[in-house]
mmCIF file of C-alpha atoms in Angstrom:
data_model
loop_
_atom_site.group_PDB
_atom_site.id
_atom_site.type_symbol
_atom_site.label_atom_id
_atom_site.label_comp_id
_atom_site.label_asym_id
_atom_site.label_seq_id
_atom_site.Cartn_x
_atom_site.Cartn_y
_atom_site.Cartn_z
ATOM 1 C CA UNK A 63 0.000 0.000 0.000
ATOM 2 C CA UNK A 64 0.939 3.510 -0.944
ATOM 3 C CA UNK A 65 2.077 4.304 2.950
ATOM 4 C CA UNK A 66 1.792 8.280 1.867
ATOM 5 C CA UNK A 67 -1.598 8.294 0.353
ATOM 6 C CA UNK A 68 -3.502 5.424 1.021
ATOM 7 C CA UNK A 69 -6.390 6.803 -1.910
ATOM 8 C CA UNK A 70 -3.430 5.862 -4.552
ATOM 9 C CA UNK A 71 -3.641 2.044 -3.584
ATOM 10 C CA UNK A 72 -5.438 0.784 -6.585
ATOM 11 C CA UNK A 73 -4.322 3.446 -8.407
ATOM 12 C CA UNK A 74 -2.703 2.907 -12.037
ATOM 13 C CA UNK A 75 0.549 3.329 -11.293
ATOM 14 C CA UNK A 76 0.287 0.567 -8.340
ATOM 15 C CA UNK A 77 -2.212 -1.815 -9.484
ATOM 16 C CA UNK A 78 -3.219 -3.194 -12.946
ATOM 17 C CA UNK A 79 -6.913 -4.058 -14.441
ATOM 18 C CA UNK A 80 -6.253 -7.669 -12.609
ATOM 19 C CA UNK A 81 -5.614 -6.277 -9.411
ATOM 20 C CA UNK A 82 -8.537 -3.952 -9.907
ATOM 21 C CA UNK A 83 -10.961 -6.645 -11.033
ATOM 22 C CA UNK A 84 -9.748 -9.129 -8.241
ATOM 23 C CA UNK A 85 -9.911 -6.691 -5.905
ATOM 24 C CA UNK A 86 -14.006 -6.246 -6.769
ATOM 25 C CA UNK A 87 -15.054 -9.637 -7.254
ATOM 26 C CA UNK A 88 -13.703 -10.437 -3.664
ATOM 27 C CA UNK A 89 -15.447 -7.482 -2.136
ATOM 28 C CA UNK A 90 -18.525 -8.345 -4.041
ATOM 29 C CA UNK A 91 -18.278 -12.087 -2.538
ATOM 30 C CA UNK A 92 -18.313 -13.791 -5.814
ATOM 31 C CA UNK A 93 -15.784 -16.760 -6.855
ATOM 32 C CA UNK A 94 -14.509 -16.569 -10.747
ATOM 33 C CA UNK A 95 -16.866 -18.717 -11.527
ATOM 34 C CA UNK A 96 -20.097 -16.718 -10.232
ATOM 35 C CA UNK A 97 -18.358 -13.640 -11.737
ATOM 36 C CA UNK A 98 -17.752 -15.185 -15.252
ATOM 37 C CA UNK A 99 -21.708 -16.706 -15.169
ATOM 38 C CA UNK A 100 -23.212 -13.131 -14.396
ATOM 39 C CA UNK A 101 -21.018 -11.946 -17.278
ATOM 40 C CA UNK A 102 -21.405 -14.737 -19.516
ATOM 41 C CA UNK A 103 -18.497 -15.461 -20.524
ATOM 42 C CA UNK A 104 -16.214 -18.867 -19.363
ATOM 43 C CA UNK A 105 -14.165 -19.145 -16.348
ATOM 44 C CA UNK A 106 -10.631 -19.243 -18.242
ATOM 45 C CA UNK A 107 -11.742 -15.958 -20.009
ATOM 46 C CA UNK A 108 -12.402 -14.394 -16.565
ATOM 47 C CA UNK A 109 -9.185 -15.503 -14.605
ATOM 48 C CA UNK A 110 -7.397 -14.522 -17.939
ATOM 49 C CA UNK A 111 -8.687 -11.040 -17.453
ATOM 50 C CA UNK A 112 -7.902 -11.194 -13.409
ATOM 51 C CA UNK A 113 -4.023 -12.746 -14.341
ATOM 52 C CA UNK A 114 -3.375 -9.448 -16.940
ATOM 53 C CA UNK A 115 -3.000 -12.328 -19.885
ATOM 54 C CA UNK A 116 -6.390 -11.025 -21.389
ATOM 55 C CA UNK A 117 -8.232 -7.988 -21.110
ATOM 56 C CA UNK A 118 -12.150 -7.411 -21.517
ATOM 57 C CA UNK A 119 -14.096 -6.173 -24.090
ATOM 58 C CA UNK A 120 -15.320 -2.131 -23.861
ATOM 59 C CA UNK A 121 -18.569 -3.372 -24.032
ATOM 60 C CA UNK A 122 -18.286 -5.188 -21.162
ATOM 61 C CA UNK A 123 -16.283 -2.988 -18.789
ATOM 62 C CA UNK A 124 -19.556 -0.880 -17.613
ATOM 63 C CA UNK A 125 -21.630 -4.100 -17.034
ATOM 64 C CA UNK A 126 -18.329 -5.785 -14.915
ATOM 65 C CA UNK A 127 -18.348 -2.134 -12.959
ATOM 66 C CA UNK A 128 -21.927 -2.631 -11.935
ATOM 67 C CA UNK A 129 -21.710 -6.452 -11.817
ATOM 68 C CA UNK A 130 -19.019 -5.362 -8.591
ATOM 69 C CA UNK A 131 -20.722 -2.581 -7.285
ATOM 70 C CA UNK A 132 -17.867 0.022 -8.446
ATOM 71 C CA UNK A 133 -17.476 3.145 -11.090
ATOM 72 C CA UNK A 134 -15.766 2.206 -14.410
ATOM 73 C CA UNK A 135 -13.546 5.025 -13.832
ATOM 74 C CA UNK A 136 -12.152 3.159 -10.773
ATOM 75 C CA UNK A 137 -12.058 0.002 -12.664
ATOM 76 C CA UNK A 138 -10.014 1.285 -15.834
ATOM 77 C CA UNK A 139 -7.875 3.744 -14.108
ATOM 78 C CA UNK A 140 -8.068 2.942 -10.103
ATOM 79 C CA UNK A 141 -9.636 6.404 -9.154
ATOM 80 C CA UNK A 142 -12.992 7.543 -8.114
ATOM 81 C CA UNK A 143 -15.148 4.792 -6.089
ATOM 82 C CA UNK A 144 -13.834 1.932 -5.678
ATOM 83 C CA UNK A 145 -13.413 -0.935 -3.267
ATOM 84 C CA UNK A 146 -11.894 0.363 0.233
ATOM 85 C CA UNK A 147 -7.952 -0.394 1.080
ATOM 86 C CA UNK A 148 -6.832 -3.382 2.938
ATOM 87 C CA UNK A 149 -6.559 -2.443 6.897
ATOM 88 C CA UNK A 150 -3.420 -2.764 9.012
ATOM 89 C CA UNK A 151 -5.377 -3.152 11.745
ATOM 90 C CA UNK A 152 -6.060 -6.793 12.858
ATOM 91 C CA UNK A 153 -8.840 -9.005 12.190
ATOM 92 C CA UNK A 154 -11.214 -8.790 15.091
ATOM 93 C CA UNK A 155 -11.128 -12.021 16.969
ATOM 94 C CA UNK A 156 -14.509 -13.866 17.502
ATOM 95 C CA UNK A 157 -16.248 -16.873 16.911
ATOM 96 C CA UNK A 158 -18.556 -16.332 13.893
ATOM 97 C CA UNK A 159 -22.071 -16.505 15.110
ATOM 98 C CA UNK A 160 -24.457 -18.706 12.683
ATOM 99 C CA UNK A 161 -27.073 -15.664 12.230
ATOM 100 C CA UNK A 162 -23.724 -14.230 10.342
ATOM 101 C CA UNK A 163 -23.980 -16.683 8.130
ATOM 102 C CA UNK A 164 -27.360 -16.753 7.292
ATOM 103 C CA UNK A 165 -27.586 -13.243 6.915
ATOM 104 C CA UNK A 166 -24.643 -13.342 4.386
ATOM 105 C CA UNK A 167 -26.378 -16.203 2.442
ATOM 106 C CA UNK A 168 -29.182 -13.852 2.173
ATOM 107 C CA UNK A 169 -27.503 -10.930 1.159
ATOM 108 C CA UNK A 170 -25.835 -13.211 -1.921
ATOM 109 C CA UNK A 171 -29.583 -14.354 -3.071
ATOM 110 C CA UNK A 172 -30.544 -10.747 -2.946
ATOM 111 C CA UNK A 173 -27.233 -9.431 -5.200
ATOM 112 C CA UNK A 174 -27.990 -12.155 -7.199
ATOM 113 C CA UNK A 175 -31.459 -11.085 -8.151
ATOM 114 C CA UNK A 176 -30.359 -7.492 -8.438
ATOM 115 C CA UNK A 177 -27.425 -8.332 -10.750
ATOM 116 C CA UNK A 178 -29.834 -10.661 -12.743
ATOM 117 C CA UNK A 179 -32.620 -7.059 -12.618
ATOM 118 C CA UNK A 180 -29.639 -5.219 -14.184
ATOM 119 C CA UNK A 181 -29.104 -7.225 -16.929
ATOM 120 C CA UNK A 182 -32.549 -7.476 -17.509
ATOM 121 C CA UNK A 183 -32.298 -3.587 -17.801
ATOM 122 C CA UNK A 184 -28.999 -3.108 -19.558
ATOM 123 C CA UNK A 185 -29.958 -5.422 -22.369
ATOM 124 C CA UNK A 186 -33.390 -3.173 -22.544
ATOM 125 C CA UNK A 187 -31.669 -0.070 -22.823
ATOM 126 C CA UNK A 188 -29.226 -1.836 -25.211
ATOM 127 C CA UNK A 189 -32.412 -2.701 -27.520
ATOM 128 C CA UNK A 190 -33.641 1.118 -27.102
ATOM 129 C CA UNK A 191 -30.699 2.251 -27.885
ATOM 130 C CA UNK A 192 -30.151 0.362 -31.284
ATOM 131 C CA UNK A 193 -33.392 1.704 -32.329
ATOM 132 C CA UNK A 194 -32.423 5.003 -31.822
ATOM 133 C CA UNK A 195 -29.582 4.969 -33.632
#
């Protein structure tokens, strides 16, 4: 981490696209393989994108921003809103209480029916748009 300016820790100059889009997925709770189903695309083609060998389409760099809950300026360039810095400060200790769980399980069914709502929507506005052209 930048120790000066801990804003510059995704930044371009510290992290690539595959740090960025690693960085994301794990704060949006999703495995490669759940991120690479929402997008459609296989699981090689995703961890290609995550390991810098491949990089996504334009198209698809908005949809992956919303898909992890970020701005596409963050994503492309690591500034604006993004996902927070790791902490220095230590994990709090703590048995993890089974309500935890269950309230995370239910929190991944509802981002899972919103991501599924926004594709719904994006391809809509992808259809309007076409016309309009």
């Amino acid at each position: 981490m930048d120790a000066e300016n801990p804003e510059n820790w995704f930044s371009e100059a510290v992290a690539t696209l595959g740090d960025r889009l690693t960085a994301a997925r794990e704060n949006a709770g999703l495995s490669c393989a759940e991120a690479a189903s929402c997008l459609g695309i296989s699981v090689e083609t995703y961890t290609s994108w995550e390991q810098d060998s491949a990089f996504p389409r334009a198209s698809l760099c908005h949809t992956i921003a919303g898909l992890f809950g970020v701005s596409l300026a963050w994503l492309l360039t690591g500034e604006s809103l993004g996902v927070e810095p790791p902490q220095n400060d230590p994990p709090a200790q703590g048995p993890c209480l089974p309500s935890t769980d269950a309230d995370l399980r239910c929190m991944r069914e509802d981002l899972a029916e919103t991501r599924l709502r926004v594709q719904q929507i994006d391809e809509r506005l992808q259809r309007i748009l076409l016309h309009l052209e």
